[in-house]
Short mmCIF file of C-alpha atoms (C1' of nucleotides) in Angstrom, two decimals:
data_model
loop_
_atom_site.label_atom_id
_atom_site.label_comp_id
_atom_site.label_asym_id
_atom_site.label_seq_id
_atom_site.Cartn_x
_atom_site.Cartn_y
_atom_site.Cartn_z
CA UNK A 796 4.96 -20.96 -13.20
CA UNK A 797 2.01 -20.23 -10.72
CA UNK A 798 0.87 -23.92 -10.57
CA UNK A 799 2.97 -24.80 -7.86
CA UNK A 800 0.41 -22.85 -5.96
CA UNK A 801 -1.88 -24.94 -7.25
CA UNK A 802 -0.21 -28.15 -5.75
CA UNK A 803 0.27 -26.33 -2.60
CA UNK A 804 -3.17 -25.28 -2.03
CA UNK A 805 -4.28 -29.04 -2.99
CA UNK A 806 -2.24 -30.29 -0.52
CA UNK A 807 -3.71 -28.89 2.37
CA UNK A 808 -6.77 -29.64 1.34
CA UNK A 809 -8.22 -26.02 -0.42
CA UNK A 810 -9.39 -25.81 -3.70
CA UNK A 811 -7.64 -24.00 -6.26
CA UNK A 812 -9.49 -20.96 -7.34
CA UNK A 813 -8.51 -17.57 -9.24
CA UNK A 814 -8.20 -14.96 -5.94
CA UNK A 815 -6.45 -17.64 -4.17
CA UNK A 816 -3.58 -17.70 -6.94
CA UNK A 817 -3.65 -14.21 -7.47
CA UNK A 818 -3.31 -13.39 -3.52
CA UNK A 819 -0.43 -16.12 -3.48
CA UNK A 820 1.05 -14.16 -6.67
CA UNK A 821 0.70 -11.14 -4.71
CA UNK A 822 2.24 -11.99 -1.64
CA UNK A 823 5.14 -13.75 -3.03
CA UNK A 824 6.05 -10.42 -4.76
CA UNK A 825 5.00 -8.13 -1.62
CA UNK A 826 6.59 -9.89 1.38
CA UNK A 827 4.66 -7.83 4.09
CA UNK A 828 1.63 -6.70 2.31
CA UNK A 829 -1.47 -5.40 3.64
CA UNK A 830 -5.12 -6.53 2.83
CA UNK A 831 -5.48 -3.43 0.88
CA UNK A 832 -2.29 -4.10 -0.70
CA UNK A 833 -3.32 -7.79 -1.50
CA UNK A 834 -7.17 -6.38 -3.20
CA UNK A 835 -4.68 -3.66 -5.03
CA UNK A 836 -2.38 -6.18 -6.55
CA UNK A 837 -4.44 -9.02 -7.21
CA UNK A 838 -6.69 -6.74 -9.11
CA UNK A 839 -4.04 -6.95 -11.81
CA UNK A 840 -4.66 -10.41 -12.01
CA UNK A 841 -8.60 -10.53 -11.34
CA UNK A 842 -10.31 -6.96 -11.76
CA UNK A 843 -13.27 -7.76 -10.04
CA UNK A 844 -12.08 -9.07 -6.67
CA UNK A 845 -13.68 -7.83 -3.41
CA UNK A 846 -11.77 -7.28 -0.42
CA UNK A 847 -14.04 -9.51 1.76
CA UNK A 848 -12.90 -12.20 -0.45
CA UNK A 849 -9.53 -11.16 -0.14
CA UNK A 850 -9.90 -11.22 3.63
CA UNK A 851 -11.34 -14.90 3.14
CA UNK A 852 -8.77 -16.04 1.54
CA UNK A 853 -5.96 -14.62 3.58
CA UNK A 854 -7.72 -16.14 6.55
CA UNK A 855 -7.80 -19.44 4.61
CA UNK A 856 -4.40 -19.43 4.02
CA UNK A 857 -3.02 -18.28 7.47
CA UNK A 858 -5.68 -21.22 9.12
CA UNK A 859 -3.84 -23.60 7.02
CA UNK A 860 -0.14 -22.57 7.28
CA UNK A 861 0.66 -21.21 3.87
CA UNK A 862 0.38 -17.62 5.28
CA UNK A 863 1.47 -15.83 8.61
CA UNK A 864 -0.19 -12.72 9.47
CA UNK A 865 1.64 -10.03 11.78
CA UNK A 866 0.32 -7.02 13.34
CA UNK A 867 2.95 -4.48 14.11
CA UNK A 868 1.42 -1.66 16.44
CA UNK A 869 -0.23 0.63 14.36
CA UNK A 870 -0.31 -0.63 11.24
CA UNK A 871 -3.13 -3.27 9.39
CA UNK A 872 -2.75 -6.58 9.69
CA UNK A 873 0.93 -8.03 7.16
CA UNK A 874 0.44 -11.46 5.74
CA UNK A 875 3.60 -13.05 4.31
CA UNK A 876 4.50 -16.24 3.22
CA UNK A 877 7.56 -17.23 5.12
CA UNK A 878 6.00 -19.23 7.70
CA UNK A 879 8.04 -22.52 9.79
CA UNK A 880 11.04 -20.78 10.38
CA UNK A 881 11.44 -18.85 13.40
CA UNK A 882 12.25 -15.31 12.46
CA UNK A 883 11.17 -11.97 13.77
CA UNK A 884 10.58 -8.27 11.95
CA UNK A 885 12.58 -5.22 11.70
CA UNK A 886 9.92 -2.36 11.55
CA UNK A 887 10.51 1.03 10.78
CA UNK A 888 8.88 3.86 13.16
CA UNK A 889 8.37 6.27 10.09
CA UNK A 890 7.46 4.57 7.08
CA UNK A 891 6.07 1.21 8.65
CA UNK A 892 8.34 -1.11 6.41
CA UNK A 893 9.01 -4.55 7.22
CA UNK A 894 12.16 -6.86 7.21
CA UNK A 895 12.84 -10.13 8.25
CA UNK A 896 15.54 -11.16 10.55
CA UNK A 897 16.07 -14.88 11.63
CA UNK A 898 16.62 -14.91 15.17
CA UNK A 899 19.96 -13.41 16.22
CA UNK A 900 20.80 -16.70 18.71
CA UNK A 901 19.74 -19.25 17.13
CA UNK A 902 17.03 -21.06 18.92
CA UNK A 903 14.85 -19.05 21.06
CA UNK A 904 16.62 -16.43 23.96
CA UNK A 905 14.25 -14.84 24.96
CA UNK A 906 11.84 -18.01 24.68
CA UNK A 907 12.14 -18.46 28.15
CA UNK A 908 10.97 -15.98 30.92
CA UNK A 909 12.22 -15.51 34.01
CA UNK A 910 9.13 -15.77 35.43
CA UNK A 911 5.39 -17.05 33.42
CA UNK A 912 3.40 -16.03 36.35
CA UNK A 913 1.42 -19.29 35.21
CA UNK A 914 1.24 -18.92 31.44
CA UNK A 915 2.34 -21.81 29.20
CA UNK A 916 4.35 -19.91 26.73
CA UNK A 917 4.56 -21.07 23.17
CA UNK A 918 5.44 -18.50 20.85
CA UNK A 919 7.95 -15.85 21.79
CA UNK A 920 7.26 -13.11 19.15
CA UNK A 921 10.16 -9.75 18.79
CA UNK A 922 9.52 -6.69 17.33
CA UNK A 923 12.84 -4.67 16.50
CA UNK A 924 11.38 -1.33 16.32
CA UNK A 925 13.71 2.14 14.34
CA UNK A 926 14.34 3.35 11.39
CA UNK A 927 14.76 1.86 7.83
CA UNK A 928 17.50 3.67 6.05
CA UNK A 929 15.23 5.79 3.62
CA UNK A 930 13.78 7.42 7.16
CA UNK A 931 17.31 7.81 8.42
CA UNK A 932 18.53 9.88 5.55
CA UNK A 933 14.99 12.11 5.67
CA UNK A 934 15.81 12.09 9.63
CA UNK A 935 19.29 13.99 8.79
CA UNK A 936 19.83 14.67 5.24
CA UNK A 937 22.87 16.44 5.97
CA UNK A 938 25.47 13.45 6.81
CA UNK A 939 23.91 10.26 5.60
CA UNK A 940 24.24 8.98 2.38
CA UNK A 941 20.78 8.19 0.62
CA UNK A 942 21.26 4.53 -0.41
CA UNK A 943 18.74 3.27 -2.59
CA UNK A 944 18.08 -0.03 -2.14
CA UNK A 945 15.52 0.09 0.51
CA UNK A 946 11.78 -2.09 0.95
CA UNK A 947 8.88 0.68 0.63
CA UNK A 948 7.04 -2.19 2.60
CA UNK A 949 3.24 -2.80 2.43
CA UNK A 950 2.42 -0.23 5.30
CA UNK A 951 1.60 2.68 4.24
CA UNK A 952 -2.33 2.79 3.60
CA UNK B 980 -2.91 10.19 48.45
CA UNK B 981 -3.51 10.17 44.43
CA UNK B 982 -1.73 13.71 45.06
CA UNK B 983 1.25 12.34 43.95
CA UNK B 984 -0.41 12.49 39.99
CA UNK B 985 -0.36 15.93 40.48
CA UNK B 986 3.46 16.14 41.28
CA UNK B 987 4.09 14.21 38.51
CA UNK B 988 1.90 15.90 35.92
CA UNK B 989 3.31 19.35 36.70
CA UNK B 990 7.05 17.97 36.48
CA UNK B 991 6.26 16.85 33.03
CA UNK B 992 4.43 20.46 32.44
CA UNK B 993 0.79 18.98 32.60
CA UNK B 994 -1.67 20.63 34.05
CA UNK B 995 -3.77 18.85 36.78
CA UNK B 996 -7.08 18.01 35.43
CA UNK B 997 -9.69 16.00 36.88
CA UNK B 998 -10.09 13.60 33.62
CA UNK B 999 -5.96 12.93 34.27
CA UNK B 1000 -5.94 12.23 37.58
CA UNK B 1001 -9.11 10.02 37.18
CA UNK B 1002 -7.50 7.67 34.27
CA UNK B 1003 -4.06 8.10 36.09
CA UNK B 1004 -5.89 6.36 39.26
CA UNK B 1005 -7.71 3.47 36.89
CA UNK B 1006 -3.89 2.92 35.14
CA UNK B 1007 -2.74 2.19 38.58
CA UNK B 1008 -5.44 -0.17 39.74
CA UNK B 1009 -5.77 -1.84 36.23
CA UNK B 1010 -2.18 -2.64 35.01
CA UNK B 1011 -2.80 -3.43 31.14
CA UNK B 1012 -6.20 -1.54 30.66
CA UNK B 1013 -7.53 -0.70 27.16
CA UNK B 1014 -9.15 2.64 26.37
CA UNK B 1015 -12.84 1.45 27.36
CA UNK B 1016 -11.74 -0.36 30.35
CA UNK B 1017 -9.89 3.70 31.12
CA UNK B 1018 -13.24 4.96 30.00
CA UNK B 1019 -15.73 2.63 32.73
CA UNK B 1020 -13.28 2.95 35.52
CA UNK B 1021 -12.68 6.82 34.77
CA UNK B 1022 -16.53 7.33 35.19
CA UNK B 1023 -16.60 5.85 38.96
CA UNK B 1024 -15.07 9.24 39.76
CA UNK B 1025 -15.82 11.51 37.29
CA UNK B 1026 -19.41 9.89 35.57
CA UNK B 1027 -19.73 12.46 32.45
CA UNK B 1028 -16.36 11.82 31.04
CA UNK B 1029 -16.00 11.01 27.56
CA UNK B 1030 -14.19 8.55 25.56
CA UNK B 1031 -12.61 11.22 23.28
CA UNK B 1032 -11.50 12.60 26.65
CA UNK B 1033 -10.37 9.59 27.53
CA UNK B 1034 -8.10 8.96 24.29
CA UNK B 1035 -6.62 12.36 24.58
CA UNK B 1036 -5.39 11.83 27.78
CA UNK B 1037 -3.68 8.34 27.03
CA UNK B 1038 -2.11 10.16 24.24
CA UNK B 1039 -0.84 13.10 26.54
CA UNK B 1040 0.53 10.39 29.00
CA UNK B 1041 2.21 8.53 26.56
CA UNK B 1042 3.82 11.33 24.91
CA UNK B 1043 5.33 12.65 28.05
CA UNK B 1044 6.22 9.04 29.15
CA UNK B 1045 3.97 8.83 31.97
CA UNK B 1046 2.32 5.65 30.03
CA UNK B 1047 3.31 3.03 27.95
CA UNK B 1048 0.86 1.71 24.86
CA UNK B 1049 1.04 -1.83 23.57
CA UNK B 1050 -0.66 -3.05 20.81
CA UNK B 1051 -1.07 -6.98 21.24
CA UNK B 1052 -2.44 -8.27 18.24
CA UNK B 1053 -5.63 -9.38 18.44
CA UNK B 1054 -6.51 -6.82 21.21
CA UNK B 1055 -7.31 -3.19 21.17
CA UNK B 1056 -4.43 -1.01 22.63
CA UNK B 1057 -3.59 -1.29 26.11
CA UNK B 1058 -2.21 1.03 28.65
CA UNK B 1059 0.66 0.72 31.58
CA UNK B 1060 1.97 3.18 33.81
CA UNK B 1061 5.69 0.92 34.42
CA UNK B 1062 7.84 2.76 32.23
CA UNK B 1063 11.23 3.62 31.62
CA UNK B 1064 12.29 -0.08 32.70
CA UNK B 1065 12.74 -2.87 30.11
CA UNK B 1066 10.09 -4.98 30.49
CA UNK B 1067 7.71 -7.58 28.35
CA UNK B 1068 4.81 -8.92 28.49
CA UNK B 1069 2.80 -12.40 28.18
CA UNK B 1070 -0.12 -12.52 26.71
CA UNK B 1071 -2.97 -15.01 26.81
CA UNK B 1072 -4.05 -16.14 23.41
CA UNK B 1073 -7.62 -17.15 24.64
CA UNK B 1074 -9.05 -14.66 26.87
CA UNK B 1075 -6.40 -11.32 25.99
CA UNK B 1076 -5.04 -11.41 29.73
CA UNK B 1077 -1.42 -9.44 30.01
CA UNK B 1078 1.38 -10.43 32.56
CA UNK B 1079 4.65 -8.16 32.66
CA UNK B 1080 7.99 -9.98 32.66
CA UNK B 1081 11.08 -8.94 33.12
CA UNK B 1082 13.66 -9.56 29.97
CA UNK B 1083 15.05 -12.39 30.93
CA UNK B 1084 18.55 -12.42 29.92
CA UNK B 1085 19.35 -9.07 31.82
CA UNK B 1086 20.11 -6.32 29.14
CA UNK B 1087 18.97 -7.29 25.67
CA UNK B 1088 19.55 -10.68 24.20
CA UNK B 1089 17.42 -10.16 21.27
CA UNK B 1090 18.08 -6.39 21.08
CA UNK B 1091 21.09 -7.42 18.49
CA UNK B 1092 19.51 -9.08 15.49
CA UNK B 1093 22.16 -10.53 13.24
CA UNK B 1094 21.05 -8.43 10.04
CA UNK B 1095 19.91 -5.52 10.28
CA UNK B 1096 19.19 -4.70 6.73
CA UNK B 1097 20.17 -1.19 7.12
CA UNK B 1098 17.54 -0.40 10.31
CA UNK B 1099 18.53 1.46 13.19
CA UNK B 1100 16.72 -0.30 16.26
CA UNK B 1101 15.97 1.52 19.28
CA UNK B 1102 13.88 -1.08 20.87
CA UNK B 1103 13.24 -4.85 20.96
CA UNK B 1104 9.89 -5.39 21.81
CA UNK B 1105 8.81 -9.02 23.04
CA UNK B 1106 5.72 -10.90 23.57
CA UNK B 1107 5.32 -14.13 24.97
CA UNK B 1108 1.95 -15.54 23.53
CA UNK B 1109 0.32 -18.76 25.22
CA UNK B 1110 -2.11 -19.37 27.82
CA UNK B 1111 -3.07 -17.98 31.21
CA UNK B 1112 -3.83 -20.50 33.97
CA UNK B 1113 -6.98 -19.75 34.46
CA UNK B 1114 -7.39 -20.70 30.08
CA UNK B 1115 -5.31 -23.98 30.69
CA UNK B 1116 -7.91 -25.32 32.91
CA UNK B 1117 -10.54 -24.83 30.71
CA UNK B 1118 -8.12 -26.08 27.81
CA UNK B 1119 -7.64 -29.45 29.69
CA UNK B 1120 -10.55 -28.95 32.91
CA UNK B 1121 -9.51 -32.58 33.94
CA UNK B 1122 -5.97 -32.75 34.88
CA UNK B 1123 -5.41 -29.39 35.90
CA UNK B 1124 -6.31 -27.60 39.52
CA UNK B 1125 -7.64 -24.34 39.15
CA UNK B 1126 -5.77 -21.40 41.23
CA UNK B 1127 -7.48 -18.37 41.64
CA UNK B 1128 -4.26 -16.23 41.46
CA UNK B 1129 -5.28 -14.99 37.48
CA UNK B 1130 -5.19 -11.24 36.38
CA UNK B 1131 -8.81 -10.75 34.34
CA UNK B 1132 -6.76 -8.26 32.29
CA UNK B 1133 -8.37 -5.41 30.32
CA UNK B 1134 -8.24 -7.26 26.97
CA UNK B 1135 -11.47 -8.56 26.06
CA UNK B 1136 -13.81 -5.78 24.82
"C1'" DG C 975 -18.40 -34.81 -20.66
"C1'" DT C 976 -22.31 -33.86 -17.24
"C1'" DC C 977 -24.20 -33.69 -12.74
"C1'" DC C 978 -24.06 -32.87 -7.91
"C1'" DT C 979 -22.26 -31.50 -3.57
"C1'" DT C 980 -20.20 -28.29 -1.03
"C1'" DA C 981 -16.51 -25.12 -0.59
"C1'" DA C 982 -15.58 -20.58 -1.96
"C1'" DG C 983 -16.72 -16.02 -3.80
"C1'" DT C 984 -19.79 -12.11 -3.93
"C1'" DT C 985 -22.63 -8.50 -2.20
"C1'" DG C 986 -23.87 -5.32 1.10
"C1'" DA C 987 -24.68 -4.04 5.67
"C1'" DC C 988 -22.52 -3.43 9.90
"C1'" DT C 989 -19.21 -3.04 14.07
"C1'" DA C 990 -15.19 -1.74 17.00
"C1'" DG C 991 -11.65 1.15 17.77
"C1'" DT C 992 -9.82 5.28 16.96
"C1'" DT C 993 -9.06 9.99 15.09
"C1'" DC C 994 -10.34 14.67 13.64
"C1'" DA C 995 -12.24 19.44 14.17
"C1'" DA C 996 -14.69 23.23 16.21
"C1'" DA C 997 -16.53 25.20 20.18
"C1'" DA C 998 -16.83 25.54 25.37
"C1'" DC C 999 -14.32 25.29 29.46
"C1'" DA C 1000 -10.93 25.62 33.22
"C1'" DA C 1001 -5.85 25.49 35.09
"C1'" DC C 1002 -2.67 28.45 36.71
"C1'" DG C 1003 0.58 32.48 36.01
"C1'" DG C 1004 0.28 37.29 36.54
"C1'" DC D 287 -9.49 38.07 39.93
"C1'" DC D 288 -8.41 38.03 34.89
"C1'" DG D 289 -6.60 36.42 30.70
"C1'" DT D 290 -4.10 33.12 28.10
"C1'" DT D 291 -3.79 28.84 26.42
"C1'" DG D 292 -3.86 24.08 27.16
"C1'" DT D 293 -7.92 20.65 27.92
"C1'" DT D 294 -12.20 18.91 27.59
"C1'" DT D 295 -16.41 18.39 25.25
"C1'" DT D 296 -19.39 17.37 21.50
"C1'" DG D 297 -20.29 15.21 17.43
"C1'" DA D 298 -18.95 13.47 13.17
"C1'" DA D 299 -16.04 10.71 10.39
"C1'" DC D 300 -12.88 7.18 9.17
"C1'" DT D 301 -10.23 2.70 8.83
"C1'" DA D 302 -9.77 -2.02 9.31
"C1'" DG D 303 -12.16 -5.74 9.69
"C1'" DT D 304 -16.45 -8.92 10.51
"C1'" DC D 305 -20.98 -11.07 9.59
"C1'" DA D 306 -24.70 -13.14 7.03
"C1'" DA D 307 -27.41 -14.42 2.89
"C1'" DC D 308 -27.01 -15.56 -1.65
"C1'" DT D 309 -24.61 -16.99 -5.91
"C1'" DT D 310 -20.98 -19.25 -8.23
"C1'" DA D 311 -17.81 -22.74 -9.47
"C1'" DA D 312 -14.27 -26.61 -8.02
"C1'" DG D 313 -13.69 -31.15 -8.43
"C1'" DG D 314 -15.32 -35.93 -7.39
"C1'" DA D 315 -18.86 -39.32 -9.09
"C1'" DC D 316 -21.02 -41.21 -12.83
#
DNA sequence: GTCCTTAAGTTGACTAGTTCAAAACAACGG
DNA sequence: CCGTTGTTTTGAACTAGTCAACTTAAGGAC
């Protein structure tokens, strides 16, 4: 069921090799993961495998489009591997999880400054920053309900 | 005239320290400054002050809301002294240099994302990545006239 | 199937940026 | 002027990530 990353890293032009897969694998489970949660899961896959490959192959795969890396304020570098579509990140002050949200107006508000004091813009990035709902019941246990279907997010290293 | 620090520190409940008002004075000259940028400038005034010194007054600032941190990725963390408005910034993919801008669409376009997967959002943080004009001319050195109006920025360590 | 080229992985050292902790110092209220 | 307590200093440590030399293996050619 993995091949398809196969065909995908062919057609860009990489070769197809074990940590490659087994970061794809990884990612496609972990939506936001860190590097150290990439070397972590892959592991399961491919016991030996360094983190300075696992860097090399994330950069591989962000160079070529399969991967998008984000870097919320204070946390590592994410990778996931929506990439294409235009959509932003919910992040959670507390816990650092991540969630995706497509852009609330469809194509790009805030795309277009009042004033680019000279910059050619071409990439408006947004960063909803507050708290997930697992941090919102810790916040005030007393009158939220603790609903349990939260992310736990890559994060937290 | 860099009294005014003083004033402000004490209405927070700071005390006035020399290492403050030093980095408080560099914040105001340098707009988007990272720590070692703080650190250099700091020195003209007070030459044995330490970086340590240096991060634990960016942290007392920012705590009391006297500075603003951004975290650009790509750049170490940077340091403003406009606060309390709603404002954004551009940033300059090749060389790291920050411009503020104003949120375009008056109050918060983007502040509503249409799912929120359970998040409560405080804050809608935009950047605006692309190139400064200074960066353009060296993109394309033929077809573009250079204007000497460009911010250096703090960015590139 | 085997060989060869070259991309990719491995190993290990190293850096930037930042944080932590204990001891010395100094702001400012009394 | 003195004492309290918030700040600074000093120095070490830590995390995330990078760099470079060497080894391995992917995949096209034969």
């Amino acid at each position: 069921m993995e091949t398809t990353w196969g065909h995908q890293l062919r057609a860009v032009g990489l070769r197809v090799t074990r940590p490659r897969l087994s970061v794809l694998d990884v990612l496609s489970t972990h939506p936001h993961a860190d590097a150290d949660t990439v070397v972590t899961g892959a592991r399961a896959q491919h016991p030996t495998l360094s983190p300075q490959t696992v860097y090399g192959v994330l950069e591989a795969l962000v160079s070529v489009g399969l991967a998008r890396r984000i870097e919320p304020a204070g946390s590592p570098a994410l990778f996931e591997l929506r990439v294409g579509d235009n959509h932003h990140h919910l992040v959670c002050r507390s816990c650092g999880a991540v969630a995706d949200v497509d852009c609330a107006v469809g194509a790009a508000p805030c795309l277009s400054p009042s004033d680019t004091s000279g910059f050619v813009v071409d990439e408006a990035e947004v960063v909803f920053w507050g708290l997930c709902r697992g941090c919102q019941a810790e916040a005030a246990p007393e009158s939220v309900q603790i609903d349990e279907h939260e992310i736990p997010g890559g994060a937290s290293s």
